[in-house]
Coordinates of C-alpha atoms in Angstrom, one line a residue:
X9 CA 112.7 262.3 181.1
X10 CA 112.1 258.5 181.5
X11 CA 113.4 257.6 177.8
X12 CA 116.6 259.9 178.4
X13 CA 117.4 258.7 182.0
X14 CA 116.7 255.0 180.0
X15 CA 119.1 256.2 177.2
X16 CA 121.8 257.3 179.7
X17 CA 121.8 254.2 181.0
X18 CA 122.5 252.5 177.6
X19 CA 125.7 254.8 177.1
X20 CA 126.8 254.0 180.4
X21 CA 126.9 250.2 179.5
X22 CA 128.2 251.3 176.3
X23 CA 131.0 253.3 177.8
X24 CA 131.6 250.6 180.1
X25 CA 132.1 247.8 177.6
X26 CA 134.3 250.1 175.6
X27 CA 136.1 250.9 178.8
X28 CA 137.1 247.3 179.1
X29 CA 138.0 246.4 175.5
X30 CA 140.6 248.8 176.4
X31 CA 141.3 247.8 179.4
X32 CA 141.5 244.3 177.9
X33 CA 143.4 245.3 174.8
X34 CA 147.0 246.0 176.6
X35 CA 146.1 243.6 179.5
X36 CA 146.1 240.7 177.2
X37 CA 149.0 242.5 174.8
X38 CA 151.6 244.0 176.9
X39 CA 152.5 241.1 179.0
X40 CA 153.7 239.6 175.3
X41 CA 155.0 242.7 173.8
X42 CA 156.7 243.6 177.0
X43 CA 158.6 240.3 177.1
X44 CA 159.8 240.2 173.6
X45 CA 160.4 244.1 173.0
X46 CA 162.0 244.8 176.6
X47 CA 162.1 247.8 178.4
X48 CA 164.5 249.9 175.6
X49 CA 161.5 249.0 172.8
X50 CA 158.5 249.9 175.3
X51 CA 160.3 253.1 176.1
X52 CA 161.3 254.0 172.3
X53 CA 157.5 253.4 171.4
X54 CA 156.6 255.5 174.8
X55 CA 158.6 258.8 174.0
X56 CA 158.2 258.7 170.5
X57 CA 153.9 258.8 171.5
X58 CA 154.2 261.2 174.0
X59 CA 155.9 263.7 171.3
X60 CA 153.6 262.7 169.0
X61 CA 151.1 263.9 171.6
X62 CA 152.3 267.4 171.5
X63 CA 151.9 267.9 167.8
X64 CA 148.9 266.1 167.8
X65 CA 147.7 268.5 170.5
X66 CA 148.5 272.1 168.1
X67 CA 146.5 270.1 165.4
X68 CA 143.3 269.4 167.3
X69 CA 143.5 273.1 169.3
X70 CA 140.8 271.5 171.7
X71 CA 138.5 270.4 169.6
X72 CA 138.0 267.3 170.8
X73 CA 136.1 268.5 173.9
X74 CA 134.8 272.0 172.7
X75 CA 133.6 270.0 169.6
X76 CA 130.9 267.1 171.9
X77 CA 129.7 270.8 173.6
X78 CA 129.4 273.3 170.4
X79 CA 127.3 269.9 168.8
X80 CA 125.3 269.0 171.6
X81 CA 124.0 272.5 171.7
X82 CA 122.5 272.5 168.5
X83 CA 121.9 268.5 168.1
X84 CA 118.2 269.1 167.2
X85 CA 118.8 271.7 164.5
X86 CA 120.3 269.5 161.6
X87 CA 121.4 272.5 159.4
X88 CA 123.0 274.2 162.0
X89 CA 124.7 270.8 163.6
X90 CA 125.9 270.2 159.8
X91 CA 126.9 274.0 159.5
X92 CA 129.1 274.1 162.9
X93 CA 130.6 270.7 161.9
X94 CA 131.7 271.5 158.8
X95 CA 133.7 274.6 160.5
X96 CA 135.1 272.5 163.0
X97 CA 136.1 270.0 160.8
X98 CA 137.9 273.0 158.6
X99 CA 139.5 274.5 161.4
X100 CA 141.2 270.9 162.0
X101 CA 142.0 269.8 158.6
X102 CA 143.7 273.7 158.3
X103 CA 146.0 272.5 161.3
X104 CA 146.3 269.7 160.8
X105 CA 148.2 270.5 157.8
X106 CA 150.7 273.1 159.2
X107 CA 151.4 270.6 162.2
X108 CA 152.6 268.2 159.9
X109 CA 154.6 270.7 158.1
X110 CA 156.4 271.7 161.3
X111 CA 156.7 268.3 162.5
X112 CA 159.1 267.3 158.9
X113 CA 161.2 270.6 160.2
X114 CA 161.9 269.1 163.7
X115 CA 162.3 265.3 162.8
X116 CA 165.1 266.6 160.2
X117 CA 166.8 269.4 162.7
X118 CA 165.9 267.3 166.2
X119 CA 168.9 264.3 166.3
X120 CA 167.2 263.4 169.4
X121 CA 163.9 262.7 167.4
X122 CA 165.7 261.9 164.3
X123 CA 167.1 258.2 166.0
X124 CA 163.7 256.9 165.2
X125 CA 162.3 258.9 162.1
X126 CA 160.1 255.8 161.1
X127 CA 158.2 255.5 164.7
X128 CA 157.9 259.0 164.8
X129 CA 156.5 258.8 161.3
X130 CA 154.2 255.6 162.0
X131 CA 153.0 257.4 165.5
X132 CA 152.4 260.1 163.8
X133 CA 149.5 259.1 161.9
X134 CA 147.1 259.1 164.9
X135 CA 146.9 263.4 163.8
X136 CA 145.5 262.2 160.1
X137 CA 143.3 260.0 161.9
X138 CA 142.1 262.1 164.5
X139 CA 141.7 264.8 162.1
X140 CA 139.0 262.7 160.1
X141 CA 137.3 261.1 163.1
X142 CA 134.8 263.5 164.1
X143 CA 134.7 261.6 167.2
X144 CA 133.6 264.5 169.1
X145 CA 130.4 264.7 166.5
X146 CA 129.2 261.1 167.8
X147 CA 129.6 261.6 171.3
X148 CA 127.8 265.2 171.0
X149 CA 125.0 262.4 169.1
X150 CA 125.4 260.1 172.1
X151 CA 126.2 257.1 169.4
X152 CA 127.7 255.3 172.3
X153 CA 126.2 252.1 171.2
X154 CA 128.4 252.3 167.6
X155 CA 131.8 253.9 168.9
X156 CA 132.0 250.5 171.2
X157 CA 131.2 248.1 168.7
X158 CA 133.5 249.8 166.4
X159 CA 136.5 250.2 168.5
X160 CA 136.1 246.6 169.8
X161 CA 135.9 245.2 166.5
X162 CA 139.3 247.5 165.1
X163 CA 140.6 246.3 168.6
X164 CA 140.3 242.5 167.9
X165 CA 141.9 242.8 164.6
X166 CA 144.7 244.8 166.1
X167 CA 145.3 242.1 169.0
X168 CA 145.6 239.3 165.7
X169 CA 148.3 241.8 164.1
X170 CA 150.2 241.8 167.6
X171 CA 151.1 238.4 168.1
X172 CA 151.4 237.8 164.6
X173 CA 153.9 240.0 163.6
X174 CA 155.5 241.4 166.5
X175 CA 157.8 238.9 167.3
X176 CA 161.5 240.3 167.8
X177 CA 163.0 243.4 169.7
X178 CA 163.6 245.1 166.2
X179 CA 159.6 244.9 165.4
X180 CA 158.8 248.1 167.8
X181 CA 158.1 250.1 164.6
X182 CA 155.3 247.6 163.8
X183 CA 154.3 247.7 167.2
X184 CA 153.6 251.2 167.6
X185 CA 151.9 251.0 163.8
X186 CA 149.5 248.5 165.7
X187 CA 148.8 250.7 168.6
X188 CA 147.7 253.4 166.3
X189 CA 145.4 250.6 164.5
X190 CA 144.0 249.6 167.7
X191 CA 143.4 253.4 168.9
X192 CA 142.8 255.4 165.7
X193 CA 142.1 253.6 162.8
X194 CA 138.4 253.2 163.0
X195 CA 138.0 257.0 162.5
X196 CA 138.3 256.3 158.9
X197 CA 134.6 254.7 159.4
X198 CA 133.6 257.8 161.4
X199 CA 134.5 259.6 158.5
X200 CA 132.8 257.5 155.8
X201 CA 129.5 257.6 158.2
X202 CA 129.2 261.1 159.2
X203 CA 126.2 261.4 155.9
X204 CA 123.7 259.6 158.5
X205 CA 123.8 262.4 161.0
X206 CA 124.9 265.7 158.7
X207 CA 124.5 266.9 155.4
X208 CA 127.4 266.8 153.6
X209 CA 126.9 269.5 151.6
X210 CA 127.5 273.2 152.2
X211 CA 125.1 275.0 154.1
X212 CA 126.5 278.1 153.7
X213 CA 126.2 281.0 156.2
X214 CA 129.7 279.7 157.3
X215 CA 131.4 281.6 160.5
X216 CA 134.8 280.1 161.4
X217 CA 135.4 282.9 163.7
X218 CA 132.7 282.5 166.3
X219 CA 134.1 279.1 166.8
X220 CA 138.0 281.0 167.7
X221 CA 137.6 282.4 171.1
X222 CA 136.2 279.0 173.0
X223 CA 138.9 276.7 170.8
X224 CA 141.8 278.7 171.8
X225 CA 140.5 278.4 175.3
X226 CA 140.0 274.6 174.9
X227 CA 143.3 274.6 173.3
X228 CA 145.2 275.9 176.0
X229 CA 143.4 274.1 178.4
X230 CA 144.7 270.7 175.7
X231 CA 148.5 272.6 176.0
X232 CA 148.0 272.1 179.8
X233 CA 146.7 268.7 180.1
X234 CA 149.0 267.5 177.8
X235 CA 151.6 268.5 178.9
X236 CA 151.7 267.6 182.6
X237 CA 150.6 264.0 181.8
X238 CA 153.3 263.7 179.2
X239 CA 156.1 265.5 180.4
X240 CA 157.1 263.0 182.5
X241 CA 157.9 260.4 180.1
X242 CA 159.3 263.3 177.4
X243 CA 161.6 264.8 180.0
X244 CA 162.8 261.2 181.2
X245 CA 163.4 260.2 177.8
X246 CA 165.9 263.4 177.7
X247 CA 167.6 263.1 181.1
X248 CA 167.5 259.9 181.2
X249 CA 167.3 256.4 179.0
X250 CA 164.7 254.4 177.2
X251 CA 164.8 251.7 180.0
X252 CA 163.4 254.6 182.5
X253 CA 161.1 255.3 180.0
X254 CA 160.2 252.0 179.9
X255 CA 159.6 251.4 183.1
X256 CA 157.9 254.4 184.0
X257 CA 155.5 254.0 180.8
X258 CA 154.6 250.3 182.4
X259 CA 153.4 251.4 185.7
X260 CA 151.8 254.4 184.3
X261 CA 150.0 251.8 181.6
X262 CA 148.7 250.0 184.3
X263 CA 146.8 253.8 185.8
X264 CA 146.1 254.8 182.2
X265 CA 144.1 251.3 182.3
X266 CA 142.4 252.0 186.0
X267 CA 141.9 255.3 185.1
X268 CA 139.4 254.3 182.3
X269 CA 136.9 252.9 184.3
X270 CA 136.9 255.4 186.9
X271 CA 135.8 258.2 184.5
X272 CA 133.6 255.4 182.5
X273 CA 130.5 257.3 183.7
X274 CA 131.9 260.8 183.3
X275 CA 132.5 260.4 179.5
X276 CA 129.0 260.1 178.9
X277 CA 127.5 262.5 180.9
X278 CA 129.6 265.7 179.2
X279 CA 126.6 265.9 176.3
X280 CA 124.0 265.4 178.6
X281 CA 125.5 268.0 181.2
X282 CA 125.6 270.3 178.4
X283 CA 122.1 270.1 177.2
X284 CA 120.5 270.4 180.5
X285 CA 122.6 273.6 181.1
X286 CA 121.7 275.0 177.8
X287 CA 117.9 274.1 178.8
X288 CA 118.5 276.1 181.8
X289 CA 117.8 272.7 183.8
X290 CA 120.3 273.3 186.9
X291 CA 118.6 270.7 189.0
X292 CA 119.3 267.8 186.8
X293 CA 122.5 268.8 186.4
X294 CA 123.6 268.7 189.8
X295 CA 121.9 265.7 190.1
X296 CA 123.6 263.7 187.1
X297 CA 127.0 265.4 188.9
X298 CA 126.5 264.2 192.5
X299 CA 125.8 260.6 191.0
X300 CA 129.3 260.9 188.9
X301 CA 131.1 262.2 191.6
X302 CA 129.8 259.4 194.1
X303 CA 130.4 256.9 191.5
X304 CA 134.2 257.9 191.0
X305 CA 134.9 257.7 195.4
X306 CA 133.0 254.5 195.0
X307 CA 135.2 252.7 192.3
X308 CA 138.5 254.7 192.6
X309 CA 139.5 254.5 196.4
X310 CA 139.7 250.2 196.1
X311 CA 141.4 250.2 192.6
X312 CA 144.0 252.6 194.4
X313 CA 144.6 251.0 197.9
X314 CA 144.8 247.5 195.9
X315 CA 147.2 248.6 193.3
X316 CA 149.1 249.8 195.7
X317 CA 149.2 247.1 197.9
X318 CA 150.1 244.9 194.9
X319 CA 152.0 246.9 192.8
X320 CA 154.7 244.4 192.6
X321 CA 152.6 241.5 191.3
X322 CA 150.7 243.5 188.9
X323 CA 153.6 245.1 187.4
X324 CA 155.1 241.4 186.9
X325 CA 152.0 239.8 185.6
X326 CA 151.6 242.6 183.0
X327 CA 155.2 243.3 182.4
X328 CA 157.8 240.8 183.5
X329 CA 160.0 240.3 186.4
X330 CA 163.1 242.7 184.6
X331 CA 160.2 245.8 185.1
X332 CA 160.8 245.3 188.8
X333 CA 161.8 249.0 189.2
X334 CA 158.3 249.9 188.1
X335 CA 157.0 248.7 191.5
X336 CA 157.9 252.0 193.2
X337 CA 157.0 254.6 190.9
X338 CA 153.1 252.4 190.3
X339 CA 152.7 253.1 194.1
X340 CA 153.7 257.0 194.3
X341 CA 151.1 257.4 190.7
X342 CA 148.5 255.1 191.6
X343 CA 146.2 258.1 194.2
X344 CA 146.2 260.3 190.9
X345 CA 143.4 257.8 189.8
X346 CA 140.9 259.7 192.8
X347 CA 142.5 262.8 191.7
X348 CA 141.6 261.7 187.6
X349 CA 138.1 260.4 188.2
X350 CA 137.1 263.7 190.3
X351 CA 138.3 266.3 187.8
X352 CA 137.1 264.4 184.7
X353 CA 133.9 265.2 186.7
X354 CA 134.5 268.7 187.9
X355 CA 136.5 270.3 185.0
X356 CA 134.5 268.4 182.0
X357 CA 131.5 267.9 183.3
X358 CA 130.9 270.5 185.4
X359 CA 132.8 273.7 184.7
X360 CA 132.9 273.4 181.1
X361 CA 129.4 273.2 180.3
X362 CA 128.7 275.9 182.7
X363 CA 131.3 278.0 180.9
X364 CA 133.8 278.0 183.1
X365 CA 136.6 276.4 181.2
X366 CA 139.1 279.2 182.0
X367 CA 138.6 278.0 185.2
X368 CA 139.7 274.5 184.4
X369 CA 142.5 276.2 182.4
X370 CA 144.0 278.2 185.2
X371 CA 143.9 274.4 187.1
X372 CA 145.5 272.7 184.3
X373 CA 148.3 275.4 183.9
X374 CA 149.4 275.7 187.8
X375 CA 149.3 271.3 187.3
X376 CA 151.9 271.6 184.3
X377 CA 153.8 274.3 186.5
X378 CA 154.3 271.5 189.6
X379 CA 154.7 268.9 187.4
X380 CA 157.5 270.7 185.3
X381 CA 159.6 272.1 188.3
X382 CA 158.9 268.6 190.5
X383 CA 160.3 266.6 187.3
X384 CA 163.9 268.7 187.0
X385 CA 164.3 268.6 190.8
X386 CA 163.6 264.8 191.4
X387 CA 164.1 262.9 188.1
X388 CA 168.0 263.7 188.1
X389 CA 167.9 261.5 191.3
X390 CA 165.6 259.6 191.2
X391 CA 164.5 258.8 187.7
X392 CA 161.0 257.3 186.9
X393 CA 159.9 257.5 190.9
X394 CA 160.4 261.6 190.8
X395 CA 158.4 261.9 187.3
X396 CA 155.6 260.0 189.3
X397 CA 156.1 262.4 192.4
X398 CA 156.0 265.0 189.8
X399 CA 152.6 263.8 188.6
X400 CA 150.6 263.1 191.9
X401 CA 151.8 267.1 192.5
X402 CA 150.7 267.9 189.8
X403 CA 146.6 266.5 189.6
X404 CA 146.7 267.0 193.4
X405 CA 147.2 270.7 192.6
X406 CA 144.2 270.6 189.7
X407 CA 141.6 269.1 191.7
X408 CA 142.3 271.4 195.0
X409 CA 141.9 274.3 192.2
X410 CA 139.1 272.8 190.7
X411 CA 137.7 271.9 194.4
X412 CA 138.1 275.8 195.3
X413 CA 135.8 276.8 192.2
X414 CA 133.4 274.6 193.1
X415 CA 133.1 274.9 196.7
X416 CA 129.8 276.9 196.3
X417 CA 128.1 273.3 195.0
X418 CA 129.5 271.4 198.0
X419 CA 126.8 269.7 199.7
X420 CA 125.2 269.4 196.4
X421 CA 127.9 267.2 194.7
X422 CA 129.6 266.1 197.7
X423 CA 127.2 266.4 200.7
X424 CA 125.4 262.9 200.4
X425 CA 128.7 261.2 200.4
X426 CA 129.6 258.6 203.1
X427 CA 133.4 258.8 203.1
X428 CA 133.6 257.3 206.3
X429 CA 131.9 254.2 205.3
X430 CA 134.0 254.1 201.8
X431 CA 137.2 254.3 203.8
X432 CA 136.9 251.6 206.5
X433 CA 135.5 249.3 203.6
X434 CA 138.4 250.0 201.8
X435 CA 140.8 249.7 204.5
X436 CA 139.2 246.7 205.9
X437 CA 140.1 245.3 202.1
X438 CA 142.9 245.9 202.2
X439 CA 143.3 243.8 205.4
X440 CA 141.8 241.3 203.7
X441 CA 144.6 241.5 200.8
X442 CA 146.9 241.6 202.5
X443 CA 146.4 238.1 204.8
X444 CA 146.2 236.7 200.9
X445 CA 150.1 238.4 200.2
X446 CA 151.2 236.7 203.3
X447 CA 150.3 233.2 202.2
X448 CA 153.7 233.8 199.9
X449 CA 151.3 232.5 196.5
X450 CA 153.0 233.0 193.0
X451 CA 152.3 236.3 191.6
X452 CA 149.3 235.2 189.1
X453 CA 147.6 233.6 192.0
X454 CA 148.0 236.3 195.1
X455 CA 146.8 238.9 192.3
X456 CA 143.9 237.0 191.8
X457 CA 143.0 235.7 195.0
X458 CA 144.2 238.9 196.4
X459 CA 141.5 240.6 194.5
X460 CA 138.6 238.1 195.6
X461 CA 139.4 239.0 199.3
X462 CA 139.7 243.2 198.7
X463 CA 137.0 243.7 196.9
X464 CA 134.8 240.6 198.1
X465 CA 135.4 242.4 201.4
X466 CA 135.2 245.8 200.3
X467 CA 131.4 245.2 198.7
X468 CA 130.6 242.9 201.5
X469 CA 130.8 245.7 203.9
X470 CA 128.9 248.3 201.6
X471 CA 126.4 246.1 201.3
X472 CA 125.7 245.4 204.8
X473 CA 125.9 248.8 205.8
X474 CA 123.3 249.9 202.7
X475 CA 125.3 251.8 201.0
X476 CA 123.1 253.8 198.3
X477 CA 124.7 253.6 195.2
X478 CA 125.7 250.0 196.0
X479 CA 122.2 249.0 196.9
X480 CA 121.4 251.1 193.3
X481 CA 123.7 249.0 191.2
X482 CA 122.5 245.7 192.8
X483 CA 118.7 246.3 192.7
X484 CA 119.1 247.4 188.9
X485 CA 121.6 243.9 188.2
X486 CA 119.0 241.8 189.7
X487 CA 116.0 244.0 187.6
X488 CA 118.4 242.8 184.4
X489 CA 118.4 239.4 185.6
X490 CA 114.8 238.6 186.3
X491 CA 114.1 240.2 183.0
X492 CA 116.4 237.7 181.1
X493 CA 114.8 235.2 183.0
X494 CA 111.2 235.8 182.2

């Protein structure tokens, strides 16, 4: 139990310093591209990747989370891990295939989709590459340890390719060929790799169909997902114009971004909820839940009352002063991250490897429902701010579903909890930030100084009032530390 509490520790770091390569990726990136491709580029390369997500979604029918579970299962039985990942891997290639054959059909009959046939066709490639990643196979494996130092390394070329060759408002082809090198690429190396952890040849005893009844769940719950968090920017791009999209796409950039670390802890956990269920070891699953969820209050409420209170100079810093209008709809999105980190935790971690997924399902579906009939009432009005209204609905919705399911596991998730304690710290930096916004500092500076005084405060406060997880986190930095030291 030590070496696998030890080992979940490693993926956590792992997880985290992937987390921030990404993070760090469009931070140092879309302040540039922003600038030279302007809000009509950013919001062509925007719609045409949220299309692209629905196609890419009917290739990978779910696979990408029933995949980590169906591997984890069986992670100590090699021929059977090779045997169910060679039928997973079929049953992608397969659609894969007929996705793309659709997808020709609806670039030549779609004029809407037709205006930019080579971005859709550049974007597109993230469904070849997702096809041969296997990605769910490595985190089933916990390989943690090579996905970061993979992705950063693919990442770091991709930021050389940005500022080299995207250099005029024409180049937004290029740029979204580079956003699918920085995202997707690597999977080609998952692919030539997989030898080290399966066999590659055939095992035989082959049974697509057992594999049919989760993956169409998974799949629907994918349908669902994908398309309230991308129906926004799809049905802006429709009602209204690429400069909506555009602005829209940078403030929710800017959440994507936030979002990441929040679920940082989550992402790991979904194998190792898994095997403990599987091991019938409800105790330690509860446990390694309760942490997650306490983890996601502890980092999402600042990151949310901060971006809030300085929507405006982090849209500018990241974006440019003509993204203005992005202030407003940054604000209305930017609870959804509390919303985010708590279902990652609920729905993925929780329900799913308990077997619940059509719980997580019937969530997702009444999200997509709010989010499609908020989005025609409010966007005709009022344009990227009602597709964020429309959003915050919609994974309010989710997580009170999700909440409701759950409710039987309260005290055991949520009991320990001090949300008092969170929320005066919070709101006591905010305070903090904003005495910083009223020294009238240029943008750069109030955002960073701004941040010193927020979440100086905010820890300053946890700490003196011994917050647990706080007091966690510091007694293992300072272990780390006198280690290194020694």
């Amino acid at each position: 139990m030590r070496d696998r509490q030890k080992s979940l520790k490693y993926n956590f770091v792992m997880n985290v310093l992937l987390t921030v390569s990404s993070f760090l990726f469009p931070v140092v990136t879309f302040p540039y591209v922003s600038r030279v491709l302007g809000p009509d580029g950013t919001g062509r390369v925007a719609f045409a990747t949220s299309v692209i997500s629905y196609f890419a979604m009917f290739a990978q029918l779910g696979i990408p989370t029933y995949g980590i579970r169906a591997c984890a299962k069986v992670r100590d039985d090699k021929v059977e891990l090779t045997r169910v990942t060679h039928e997973i891997l079929f049953i992608n290639f397969l659609m894969s295939i007929l996705v793309y054959i659709v997808l020709g059909g609806a670039l030549a009959v779609v004029p809407r989709l037709g205006q930019d046939k080579p971005l859709m066709i550049v974007i597109s490639l993230t469904i070849l590459f997702n096809a041969i990643g296997v990605e769910w196979l490595y985190k089933a494996l916990e390989e943690y340890g090579y996905i970061t130092v993979r992705s950063i390394a693919f990442k770091a070329v991709a930021l050389a390719a940005m500022f080299a060759f995207v250099r005029k408002e024409q180049d937004y082809v290029v740029y979204g060929a580079i956003t699918i090198l920085a995202a997707s690429a690597s999977n080609v190396l998952n692919f030539t790799r997989m030898y080290r952890m399966i066999g590659l040849k055939p095992v035989g005893g082959y049974n697509l169909r057992r594999h049919m009844k989760a993956v169409m769940v998974f799949f629907a719950m994918s349908c669902a997902t994908t398309i309230y968090t991308n129906l926004d920017t799809v049905m802006l791009g429709f009602m209204k114009s690429d400069a909506e999209v555009g602005y829209y796409s940078a403030a929710v950039k800017i959440r994507t971004l936030l979002a990441g670390v929040v679920t940082s802890l989550g992402t790991v956990l979904l194998p190792r909820a898994s095997y403990y269920v599987e091991q019938g070891k409800k105790r330690e699953f509860l446990e390694i839940s309760g942490k997650a969820i306490h983890f996601v209050l502890l980092m999402a409420l600042p990151l949310a009352f901060f971006f809030i209170l300085y929507a405006r100079e982090g849209v500018v810093l990241l974006s440019g002063a003509e993204y203005l209008p992005a202030v407003l709809p940054m604000q209305v999105i930017m609870p959804t991250l509390l919303m985010i980190g708590l279902t990652n935790i609920m729905g993925i971690q929780m329900l799913i490897p308990l077997g619940k997924e059509r719980y997580v399902l019937y969530s997702e579906i009444a999200g997509a429902v709010a989010d499609l009939v908020i989005n025609a009432l409010l966007i005709p009005s009022m344009a990227s701010t009602g597709a964020a209204a429309g959003t915050l609905a919609a994974e309010a919705l989710v997580w009170m579903a999700q909440y409701l399911v759950l409710r039987g596991e309260y005290k055991k998730i949520y009991g320990e909890i001090r949300y008092g304690l969170l929320l005066t710290a919070a709101f006591l930096g905010t305070a903090a930030g904003y005495a910083v916004k009223l020294l009238g500092l240029a943008d750069a500076y109030a955002l960073v100084l701004g941040a010193f005084a927020f979440f100086g405060t905010y820890g300053l406060v946890l700490l003196a009032a011994k917050e647990e997880f706080v007091l966690e986190i510091k007694d293992f930095l300072f272990l780390k530390l006198g280690k290194r030291r020694k």
